[in-house]
PDB file of C-alpha atoms in Angstrom:
ATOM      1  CA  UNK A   8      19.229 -27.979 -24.103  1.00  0.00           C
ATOM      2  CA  UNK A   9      21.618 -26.169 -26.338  1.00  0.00           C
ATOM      3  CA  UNK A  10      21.681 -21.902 -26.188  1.00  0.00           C
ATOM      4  CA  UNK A  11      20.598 -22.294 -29.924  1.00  0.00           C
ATOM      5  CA  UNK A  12      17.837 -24.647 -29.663  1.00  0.00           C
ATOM      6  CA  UNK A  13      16.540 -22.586 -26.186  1.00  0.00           C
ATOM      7  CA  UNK A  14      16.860 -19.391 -28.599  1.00  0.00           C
ATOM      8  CA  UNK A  15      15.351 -21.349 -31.646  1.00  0.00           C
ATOM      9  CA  UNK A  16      12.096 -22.565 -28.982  1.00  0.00           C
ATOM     10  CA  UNK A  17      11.860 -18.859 -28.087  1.00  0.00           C
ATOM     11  CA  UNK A  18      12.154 -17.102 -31.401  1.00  0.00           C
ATOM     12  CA  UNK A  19       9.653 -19.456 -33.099  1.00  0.00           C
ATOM     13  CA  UNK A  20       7.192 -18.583 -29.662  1.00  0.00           C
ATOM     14  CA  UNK A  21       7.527 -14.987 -30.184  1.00  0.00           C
ATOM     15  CA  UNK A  22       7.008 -15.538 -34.013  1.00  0.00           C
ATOM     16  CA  UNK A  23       3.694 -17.661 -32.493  1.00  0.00           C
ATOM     17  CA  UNK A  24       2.792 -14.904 -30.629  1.00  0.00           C
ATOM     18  CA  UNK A  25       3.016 -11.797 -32.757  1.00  0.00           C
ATOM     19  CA  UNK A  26       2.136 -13.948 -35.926  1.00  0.00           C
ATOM     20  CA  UNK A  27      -1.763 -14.540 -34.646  1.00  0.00           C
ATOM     21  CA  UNK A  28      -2.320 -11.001 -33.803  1.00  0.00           C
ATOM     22  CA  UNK A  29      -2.402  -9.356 -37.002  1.00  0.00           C
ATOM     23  CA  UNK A  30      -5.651 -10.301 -38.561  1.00  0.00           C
ATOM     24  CA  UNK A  31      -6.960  -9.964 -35.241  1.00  0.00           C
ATOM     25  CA  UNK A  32      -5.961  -6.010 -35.030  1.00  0.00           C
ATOM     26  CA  UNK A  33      -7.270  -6.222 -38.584  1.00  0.00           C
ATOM     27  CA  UNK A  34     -10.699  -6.896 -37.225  1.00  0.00           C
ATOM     28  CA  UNK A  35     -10.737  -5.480 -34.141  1.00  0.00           C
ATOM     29  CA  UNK A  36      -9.411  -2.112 -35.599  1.00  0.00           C
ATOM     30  CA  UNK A  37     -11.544  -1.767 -38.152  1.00  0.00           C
ATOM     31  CA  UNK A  38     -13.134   1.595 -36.473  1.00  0.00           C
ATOM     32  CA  UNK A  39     -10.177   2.465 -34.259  1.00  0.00           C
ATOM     33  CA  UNK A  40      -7.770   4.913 -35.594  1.00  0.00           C
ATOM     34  CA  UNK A  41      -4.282   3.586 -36.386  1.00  0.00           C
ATOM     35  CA  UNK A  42      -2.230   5.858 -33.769  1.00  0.00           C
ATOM     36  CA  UNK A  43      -5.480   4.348 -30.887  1.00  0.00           C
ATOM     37  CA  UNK A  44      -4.765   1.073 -32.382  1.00  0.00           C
ATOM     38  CA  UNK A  45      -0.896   1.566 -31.800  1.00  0.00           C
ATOM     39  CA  UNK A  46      -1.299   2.692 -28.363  1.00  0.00           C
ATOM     40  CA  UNK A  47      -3.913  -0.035 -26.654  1.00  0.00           C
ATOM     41  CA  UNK A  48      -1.716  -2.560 -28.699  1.00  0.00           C
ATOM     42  CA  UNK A  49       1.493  -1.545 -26.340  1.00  0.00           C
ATOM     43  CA  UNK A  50      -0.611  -0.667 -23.237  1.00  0.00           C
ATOM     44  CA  UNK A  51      -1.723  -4.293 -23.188  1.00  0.00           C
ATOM     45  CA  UNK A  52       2.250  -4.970 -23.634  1.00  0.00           C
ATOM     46  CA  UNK A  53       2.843  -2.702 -20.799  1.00  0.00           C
ATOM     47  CA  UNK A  54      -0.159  -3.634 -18.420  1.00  0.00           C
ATOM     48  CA  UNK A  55       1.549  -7.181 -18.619  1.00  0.00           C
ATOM     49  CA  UNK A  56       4.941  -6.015 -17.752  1.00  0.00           C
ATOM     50  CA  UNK A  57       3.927  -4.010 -15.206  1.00  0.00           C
ATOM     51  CA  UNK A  58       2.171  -7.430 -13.841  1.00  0.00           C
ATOM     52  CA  UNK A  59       5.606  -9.256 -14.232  1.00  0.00           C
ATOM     53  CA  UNK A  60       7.575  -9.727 -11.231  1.00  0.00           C
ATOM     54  CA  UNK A  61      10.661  -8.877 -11.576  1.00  0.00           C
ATOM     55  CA  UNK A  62      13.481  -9.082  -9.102  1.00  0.00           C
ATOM     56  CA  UNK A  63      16.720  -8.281 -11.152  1.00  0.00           C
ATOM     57  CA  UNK A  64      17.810  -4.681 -10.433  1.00  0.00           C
ATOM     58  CA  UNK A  65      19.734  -3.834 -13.507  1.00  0.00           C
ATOM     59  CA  UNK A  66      18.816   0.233 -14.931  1.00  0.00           C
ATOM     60  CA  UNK A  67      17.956   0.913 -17.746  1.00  0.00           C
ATOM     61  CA  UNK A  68      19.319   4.610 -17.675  1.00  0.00           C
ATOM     62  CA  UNK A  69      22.154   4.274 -19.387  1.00  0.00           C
ATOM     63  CA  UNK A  70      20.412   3.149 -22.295  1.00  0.00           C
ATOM     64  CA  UNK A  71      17.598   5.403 -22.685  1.00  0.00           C
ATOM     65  CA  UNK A  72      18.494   6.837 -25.708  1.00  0.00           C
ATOM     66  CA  UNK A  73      18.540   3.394 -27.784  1.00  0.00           C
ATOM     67  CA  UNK A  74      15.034   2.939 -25.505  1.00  0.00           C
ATOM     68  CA  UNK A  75      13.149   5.963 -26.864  1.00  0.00           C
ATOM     69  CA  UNK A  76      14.142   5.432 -30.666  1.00  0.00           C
ATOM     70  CA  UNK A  77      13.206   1.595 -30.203  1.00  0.00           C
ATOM     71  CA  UNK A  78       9.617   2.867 -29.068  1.00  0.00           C
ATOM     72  CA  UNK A  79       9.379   5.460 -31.307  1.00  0.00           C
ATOM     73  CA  UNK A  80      10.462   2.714 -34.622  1.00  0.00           C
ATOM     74  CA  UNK A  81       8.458  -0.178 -33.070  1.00  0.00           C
ATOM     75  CA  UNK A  82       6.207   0.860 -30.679  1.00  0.00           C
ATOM     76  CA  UNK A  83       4.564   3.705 -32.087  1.00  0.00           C
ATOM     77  CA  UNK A  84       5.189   3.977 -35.702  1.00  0.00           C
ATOM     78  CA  UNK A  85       5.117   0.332 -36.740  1.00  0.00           C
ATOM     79  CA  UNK A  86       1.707  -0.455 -35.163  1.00  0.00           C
ATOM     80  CA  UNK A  87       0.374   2.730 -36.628  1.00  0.00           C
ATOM     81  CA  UNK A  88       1.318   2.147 -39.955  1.00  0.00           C
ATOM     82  CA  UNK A  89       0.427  -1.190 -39.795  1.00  0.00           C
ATOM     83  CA  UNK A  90      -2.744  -0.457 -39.109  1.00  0.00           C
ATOM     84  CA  UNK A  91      -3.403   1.862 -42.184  1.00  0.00           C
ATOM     85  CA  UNK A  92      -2.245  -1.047 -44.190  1.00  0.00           C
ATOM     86  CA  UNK A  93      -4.740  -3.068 -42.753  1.00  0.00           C
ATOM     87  CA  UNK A  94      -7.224  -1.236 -43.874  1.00  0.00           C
ATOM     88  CA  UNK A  95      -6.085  -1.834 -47.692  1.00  0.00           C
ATOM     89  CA  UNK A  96      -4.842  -5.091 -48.030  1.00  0.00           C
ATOM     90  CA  UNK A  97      -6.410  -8.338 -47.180  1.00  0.00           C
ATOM     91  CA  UNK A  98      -5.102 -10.074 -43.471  1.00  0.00           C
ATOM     92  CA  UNK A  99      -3.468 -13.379 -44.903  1.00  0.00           C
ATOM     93  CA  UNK A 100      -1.376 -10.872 -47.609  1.00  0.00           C
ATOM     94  CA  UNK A 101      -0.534  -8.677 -44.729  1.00  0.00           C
ATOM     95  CA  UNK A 102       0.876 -11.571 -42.481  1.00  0.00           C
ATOM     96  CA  UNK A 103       2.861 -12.918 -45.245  1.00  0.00           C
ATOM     97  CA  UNK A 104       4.216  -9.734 -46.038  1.00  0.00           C
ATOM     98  CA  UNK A 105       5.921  -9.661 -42.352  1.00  0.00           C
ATOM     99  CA  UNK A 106       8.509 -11.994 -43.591  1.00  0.00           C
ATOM    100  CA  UNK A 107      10.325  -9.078 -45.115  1.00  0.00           C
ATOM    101  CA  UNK A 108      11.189  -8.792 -41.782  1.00  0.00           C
ATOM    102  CA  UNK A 109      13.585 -11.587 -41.588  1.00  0.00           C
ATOM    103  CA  UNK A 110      16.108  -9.905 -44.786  1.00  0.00           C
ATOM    104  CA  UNK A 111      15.776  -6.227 -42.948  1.00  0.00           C
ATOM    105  CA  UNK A 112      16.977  -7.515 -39.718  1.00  0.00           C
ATOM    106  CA  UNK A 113      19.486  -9.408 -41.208  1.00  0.00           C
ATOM    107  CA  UNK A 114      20.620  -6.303 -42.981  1.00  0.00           C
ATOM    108  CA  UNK A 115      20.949  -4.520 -40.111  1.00  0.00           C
ATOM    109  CA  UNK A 116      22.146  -7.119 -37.511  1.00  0.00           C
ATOM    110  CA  UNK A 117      25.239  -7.063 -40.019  1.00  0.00           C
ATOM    111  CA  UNK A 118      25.354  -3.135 -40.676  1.00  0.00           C
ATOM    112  CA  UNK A 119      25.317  -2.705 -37.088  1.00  0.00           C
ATOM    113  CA  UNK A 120      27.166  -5.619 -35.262  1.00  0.00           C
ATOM    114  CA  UNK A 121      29.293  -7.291 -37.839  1.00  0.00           C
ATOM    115  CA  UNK A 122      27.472 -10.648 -37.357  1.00  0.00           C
ATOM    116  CA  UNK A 123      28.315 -13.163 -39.509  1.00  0.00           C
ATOM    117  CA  UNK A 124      25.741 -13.973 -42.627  1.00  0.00           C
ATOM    118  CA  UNK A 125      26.567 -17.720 -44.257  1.00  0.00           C
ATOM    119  CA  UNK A 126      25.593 -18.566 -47.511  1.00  0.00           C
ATOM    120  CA  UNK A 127      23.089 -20.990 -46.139  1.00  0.00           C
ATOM    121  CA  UNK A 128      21.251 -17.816 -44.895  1.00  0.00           C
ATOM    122  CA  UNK A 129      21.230 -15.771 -47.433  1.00  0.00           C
ATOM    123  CA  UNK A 130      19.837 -18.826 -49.411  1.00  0.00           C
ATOM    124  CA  UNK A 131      16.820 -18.655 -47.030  1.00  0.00           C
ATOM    125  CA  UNK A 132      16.547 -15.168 -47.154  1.00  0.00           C
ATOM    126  CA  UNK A 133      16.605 -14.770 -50.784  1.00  0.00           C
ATOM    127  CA  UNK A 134      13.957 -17.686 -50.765  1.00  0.00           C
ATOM    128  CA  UNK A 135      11.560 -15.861 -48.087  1.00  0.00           C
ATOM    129  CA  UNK A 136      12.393 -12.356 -50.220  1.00  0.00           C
ATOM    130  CA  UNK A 137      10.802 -14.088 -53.461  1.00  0.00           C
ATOM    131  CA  UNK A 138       8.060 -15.117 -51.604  1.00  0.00           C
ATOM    132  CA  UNK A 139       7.299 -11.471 -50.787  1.00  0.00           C
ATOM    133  CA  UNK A 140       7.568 -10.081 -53.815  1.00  0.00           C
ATOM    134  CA  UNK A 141       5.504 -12.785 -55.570  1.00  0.00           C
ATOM    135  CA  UNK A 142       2.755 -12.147 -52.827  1.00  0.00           C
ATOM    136  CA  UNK A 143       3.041  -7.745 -53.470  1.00  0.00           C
ATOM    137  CA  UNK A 144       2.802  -8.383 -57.241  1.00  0.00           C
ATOM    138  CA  UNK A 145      -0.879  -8.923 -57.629  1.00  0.00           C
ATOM    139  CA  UNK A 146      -1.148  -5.583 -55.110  1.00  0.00           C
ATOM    140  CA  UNK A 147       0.384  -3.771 -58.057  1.00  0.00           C
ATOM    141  CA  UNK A 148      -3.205  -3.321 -60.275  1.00  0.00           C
ATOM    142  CA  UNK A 149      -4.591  -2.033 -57.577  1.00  0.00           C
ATOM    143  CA  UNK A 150      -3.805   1.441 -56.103  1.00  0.00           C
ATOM    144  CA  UNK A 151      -5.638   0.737 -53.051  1.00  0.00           C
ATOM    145  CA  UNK A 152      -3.854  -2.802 -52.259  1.00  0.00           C
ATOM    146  CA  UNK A 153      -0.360  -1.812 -53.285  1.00  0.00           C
ATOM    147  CA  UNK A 154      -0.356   1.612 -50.806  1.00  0.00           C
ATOM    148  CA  UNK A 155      -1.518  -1.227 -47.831  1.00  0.00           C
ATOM    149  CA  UNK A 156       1.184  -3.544 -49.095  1.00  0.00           C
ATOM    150  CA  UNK A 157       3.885  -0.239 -48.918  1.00  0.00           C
ATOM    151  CA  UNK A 158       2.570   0.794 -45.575  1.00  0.00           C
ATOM    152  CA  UNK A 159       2.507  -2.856 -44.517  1.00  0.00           C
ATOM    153  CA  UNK A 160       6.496  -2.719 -45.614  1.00  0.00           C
ATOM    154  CA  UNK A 161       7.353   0.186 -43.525  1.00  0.00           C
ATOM    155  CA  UNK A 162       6.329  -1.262 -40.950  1.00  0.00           C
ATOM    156  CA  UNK A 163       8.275  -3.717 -41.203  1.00  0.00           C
ATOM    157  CA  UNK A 164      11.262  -1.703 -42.145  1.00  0.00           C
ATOM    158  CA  UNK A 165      10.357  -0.082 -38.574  1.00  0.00           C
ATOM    159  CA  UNK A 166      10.262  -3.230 -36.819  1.00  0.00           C
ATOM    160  CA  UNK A 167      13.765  -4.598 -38.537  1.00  0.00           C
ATOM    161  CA  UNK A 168      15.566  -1.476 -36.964  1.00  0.00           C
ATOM    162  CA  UNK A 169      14.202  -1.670 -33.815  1.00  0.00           C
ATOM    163  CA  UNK A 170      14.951  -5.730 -33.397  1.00  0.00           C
ATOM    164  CA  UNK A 171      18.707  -4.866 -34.843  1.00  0.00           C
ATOM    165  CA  UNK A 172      19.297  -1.477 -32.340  1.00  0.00           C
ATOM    166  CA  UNK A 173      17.426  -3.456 -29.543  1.00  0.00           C
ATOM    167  CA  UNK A 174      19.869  -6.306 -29.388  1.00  0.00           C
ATOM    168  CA  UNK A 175      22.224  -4.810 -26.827  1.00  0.00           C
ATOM    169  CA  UNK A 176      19.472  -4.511 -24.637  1.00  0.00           C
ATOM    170  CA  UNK A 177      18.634  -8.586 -24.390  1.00  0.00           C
ATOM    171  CA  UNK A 178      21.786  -9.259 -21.673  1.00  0.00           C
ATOM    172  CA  UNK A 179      18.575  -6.661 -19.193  1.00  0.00           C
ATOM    173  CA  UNK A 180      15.506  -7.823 -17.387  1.00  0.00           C
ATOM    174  CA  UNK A 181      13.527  -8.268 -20.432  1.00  0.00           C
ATOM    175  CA  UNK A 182      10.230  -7.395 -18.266  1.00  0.00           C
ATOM    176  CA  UNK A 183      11.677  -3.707 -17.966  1.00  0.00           C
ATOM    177  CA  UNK A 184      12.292  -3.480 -21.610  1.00  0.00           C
ATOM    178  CA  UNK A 185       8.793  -4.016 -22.588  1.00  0.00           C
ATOM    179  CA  UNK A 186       7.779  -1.935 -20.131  1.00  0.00           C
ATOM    180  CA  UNK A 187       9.663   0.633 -20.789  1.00  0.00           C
ATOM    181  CA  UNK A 188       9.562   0.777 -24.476  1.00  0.00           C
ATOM    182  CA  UNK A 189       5.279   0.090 -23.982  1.00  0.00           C
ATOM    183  CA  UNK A 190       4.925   2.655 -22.146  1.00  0.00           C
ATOM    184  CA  UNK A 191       6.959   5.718 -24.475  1.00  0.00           C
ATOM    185  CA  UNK A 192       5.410   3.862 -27.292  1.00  0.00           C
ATOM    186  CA  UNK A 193       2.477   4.607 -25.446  1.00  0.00           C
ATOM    187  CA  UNK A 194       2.588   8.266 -24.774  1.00  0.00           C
ATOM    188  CA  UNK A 195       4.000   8.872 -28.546  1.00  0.00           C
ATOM    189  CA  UNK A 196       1.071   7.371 -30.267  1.00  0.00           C
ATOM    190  CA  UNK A 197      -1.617   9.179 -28.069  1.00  0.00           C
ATOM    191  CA  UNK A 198      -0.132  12.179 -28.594  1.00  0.00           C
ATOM    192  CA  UNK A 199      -0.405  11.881 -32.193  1.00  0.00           C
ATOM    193  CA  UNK A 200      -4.016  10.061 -31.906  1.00  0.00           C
ATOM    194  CA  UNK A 201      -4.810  12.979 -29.959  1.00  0.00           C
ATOM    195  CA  UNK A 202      -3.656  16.067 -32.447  1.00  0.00           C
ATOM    196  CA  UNK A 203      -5.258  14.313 -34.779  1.00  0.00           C
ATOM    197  CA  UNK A 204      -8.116  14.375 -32.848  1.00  0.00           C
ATOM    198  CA  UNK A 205      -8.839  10.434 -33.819  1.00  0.00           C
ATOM    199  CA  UNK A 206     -11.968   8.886 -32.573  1.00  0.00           C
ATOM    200  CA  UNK A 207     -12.265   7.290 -28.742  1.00  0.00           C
ATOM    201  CA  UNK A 208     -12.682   3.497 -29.195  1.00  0.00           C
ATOM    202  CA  UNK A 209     -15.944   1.769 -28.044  1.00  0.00           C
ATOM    203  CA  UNK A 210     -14.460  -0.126 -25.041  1.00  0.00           C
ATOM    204  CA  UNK A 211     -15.174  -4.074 -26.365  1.00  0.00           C
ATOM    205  CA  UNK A 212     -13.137  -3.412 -29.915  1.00  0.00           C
ATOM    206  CA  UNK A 213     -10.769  -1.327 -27.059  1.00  0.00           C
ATOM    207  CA  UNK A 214     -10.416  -4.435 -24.700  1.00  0.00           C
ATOM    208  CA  UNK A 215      -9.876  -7.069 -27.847  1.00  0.00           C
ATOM    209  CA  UNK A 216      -6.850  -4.843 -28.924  1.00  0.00           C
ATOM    210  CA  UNK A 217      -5.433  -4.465 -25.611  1.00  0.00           C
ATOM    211  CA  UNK A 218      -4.999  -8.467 -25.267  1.00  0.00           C
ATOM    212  CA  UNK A 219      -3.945  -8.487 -29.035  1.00  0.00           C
ATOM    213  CA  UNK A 220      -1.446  -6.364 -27.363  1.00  0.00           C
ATOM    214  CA  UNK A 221      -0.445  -8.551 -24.362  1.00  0.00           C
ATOM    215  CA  UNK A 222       0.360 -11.456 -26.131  1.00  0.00           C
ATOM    216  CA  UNK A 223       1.382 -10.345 -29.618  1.00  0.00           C
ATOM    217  CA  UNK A 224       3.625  -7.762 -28.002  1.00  0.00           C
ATOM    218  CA  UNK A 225       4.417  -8.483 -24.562  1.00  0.00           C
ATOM    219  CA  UNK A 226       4.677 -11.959 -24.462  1.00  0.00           C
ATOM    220  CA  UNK A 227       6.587 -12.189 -28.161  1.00  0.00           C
ATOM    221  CA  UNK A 228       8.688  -9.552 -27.304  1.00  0.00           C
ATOM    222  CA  UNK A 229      10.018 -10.840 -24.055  1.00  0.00           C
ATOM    223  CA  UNK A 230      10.405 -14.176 -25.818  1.00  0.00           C
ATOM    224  CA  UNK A 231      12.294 -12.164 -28.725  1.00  0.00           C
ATOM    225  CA  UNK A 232      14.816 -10.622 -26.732  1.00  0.00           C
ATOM    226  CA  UNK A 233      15.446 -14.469 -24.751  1.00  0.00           C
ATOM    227  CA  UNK A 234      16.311 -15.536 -28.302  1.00  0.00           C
ATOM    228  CA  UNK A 235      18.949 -12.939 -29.127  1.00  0.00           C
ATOM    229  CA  UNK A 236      20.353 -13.270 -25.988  1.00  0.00           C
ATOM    230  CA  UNK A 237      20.953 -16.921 -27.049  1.00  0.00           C
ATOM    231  CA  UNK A 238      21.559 -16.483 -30.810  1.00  0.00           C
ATOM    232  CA  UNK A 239      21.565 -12.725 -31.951  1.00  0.00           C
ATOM    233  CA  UNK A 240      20.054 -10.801 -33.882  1.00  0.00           C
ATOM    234  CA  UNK A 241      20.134 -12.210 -37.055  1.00  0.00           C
ATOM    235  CA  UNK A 242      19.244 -15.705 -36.441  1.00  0.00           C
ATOM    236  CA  UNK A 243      16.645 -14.399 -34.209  1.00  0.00           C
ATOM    237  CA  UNK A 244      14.991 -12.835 -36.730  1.00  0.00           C
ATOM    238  CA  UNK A 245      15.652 -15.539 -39.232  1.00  0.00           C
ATOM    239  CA  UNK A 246      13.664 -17.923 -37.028  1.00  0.00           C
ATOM    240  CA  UNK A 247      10.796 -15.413 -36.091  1.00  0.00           C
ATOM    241  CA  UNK A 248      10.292 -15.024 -39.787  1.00  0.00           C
ATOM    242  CA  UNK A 249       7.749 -18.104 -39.246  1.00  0.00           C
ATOM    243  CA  UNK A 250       5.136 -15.530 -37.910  1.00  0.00           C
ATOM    244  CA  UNK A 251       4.184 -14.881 -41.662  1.00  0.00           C
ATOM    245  CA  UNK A 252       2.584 -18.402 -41.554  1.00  0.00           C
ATOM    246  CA  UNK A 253       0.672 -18.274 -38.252  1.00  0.00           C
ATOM    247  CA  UNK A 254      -1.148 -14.538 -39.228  1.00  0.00           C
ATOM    248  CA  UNK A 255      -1.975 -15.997 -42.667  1.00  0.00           C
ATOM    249  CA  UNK A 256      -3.563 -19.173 -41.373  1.00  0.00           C
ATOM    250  CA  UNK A 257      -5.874 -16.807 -38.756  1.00  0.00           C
ATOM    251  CA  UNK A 258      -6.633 -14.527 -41.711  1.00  0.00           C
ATOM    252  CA  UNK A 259      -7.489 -17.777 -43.735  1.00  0.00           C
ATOM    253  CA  UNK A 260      -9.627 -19.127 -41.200  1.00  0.00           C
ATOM    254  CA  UNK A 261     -11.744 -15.829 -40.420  1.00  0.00           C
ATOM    255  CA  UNK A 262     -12.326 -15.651 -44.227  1.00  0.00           C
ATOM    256  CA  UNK A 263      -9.910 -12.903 -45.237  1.00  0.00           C
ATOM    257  CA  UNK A 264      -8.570 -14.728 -48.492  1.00  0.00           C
ATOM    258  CA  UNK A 265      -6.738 -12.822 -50.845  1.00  0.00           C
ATOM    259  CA  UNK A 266      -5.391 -13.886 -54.312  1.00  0.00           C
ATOM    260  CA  UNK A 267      -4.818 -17.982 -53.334  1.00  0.00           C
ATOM    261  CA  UNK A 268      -2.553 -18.606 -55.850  1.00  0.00           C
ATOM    262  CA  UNK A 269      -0.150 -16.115 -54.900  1.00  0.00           C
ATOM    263  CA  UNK A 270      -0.268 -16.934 -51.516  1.00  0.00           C
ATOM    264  CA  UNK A 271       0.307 -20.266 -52.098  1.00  0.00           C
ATOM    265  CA  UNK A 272       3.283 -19.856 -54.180  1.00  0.00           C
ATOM    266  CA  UNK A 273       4.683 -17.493 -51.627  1.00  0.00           C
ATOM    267  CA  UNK A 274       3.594 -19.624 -48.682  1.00  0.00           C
ATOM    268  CA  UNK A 275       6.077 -22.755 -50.355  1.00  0.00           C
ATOM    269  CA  UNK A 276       9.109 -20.222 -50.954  1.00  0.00           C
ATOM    270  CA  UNK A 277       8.567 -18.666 -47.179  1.00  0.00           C
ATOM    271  CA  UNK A 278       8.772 -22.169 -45.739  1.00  0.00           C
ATOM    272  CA  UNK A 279      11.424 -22.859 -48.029  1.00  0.00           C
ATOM    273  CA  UNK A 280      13.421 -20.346 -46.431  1.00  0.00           C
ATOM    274  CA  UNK A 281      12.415 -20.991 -43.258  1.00  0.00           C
ATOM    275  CA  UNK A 282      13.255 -24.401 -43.405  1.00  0.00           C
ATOM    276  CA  UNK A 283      16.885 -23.732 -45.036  1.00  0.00           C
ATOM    277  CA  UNK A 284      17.505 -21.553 -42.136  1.00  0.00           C
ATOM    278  CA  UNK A 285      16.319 -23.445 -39.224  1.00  0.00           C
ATOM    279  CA  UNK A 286      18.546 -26.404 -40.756  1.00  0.00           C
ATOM    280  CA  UNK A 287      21.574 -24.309 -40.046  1.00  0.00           C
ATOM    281  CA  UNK A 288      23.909 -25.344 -37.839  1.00  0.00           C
ATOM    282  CA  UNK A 289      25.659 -22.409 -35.752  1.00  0.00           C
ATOM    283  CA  UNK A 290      26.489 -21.665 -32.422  1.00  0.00           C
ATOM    284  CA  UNK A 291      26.431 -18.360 -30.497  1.00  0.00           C
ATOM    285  CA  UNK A 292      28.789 -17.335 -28.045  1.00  0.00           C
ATOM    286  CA  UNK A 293      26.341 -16.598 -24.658  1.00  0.00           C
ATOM    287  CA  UNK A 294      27.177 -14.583 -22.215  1.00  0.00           C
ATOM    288  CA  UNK A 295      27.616 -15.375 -18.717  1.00  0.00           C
ATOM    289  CA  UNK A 296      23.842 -14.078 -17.964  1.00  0.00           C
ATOM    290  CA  UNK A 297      22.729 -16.472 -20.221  1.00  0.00           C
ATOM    291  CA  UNK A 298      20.765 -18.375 -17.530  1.00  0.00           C
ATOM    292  CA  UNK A 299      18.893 -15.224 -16.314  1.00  0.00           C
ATOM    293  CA  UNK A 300      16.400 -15.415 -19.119  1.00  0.00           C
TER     294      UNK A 300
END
């Protein structure tokens, strides 16, 4: 198997994985505040890491800097915000919305690392882009739906950044990323929860988000980081912009319909872009490591 298609496999995994969750924290968040929901979404990340064997003895010191602002962007502030959106916009809108993530990481993958953007790919991206924005128009009539699709956005914004700045950190022992990123995610968000003096949980809706959190954020973001090992950044998040599709067709099936026509439309442009993308033919240059994960 080729690095691109092993990357491919695990990008479109972790897009699997993370995808699923979000109408799920929809539901089970409902009466958990969004800085709780943020931190038993990473404490199931880092309960599984900590479960993880790992053997490889590579620290982590030298890059705790990039570790802390990766936790703080998606591991604290995401989820949070996130959450408030949640609570204003309908679940299959929300996970559609998530493939703004694809153009933002893009964006940055380039800002930051000079990685190279064909026009094939910014055909797909400009396809998955009008798919958002026809999905956000409806939003616009009403307040309440267009500040959940914003919030939703930021969050996203939050989780571009930290896939671009944590992309030098995929050649490590992906098990001690999570883990560590989980667990100052962690701390962050129940500080915050804490000042503002948010509500304790009742321990089943407590439970449900931290195995939301296990597999929407442990398991997809170990699989996340295989894939840029493989392919970078960019394609990476290219591929994982599939998650859209899985997090809409939970929402759909629990009932949380929004305006159908829109998300029709925007569903056909997404997999447009999608498509276009995957199509792509590219190869990475892999490291010597490459085997390792």
């Amino acid at each position: 198997m080729t690095a691109m298609r092993r990357g491919a496999l695990a990008a479109a995994g972790a897009a699997a994985c993370f995808g699923v969750t979000v109408p799920l924290v929809q539901r089970f968040g409902r009466d958990v505040g969004p800085w709780t929901t943020a931190a038993l979404l990473y404490s199931g990340a880092a309960i599984l890491a900590v479960l993880t064997p790992e053997r490889a003895k590579e620290s982590l010191r030298p890059h705790a800097v990039r570790v802390v602002v990766i936790a703080l962007l998606g591991a604290a502030a995401a989820p949070a915000l996130l959450a408030m959106g949640l609570r204003r916009i309908d679940g299959a809108s929300a996970s559609l919305l998530l493939g703004f993530e694809a153009a933002f990481t893009v964006l940055f993958a380039r800002a930051l690392y000079r990685e190279r953007i064909t026009r094939r790919l910014m055909l797909a991206l400009a396809l998955m882009l009008a798919g958002a924005i026809v999905l956000v128009r409806p939003t616009l009539a009403a307040p309440r739906s267009s500040v959940g699709a914003a919030l939703v956005l930021v969050a996203v914004l939050c989780w571009a950044a930290d896939s671009a700045i944590m992309r030098p950190l995929s050649d490590l022992p992906p098990a001690k990323v999570v883990r560590a990123k989980s667990l100052v995610g962690v701390v962050a968000s129940l500080a915050v929860a804490v000042v503002t003096r948010e509500p304790i949980p009742a321990l089943e809706h407590a439970g449900l988000l931290l195995a939301c959190g296990a597999l929407g954020y442990g398991v997809s973001l170990r699989l996340y980081l295989a894939a840029q090992h493989h392919v970078g950044a960019a394609r990476t998040a290219s591929v994982f912009s599939v998650a859209p599709f899985f997090g809409a067709g939970v929402a759909l099936a629990l009932h949380e319909r929004g305006d159908l026509v829109s998300l029709s439309i925007a569903a056909v442009l997404l997999a447009a872009g999608a498509v276009t993308q995957a199509t792509e033919r590219y190869e990475h240059k892999v490291s010597a490591t490459a085997s390792r994960t």
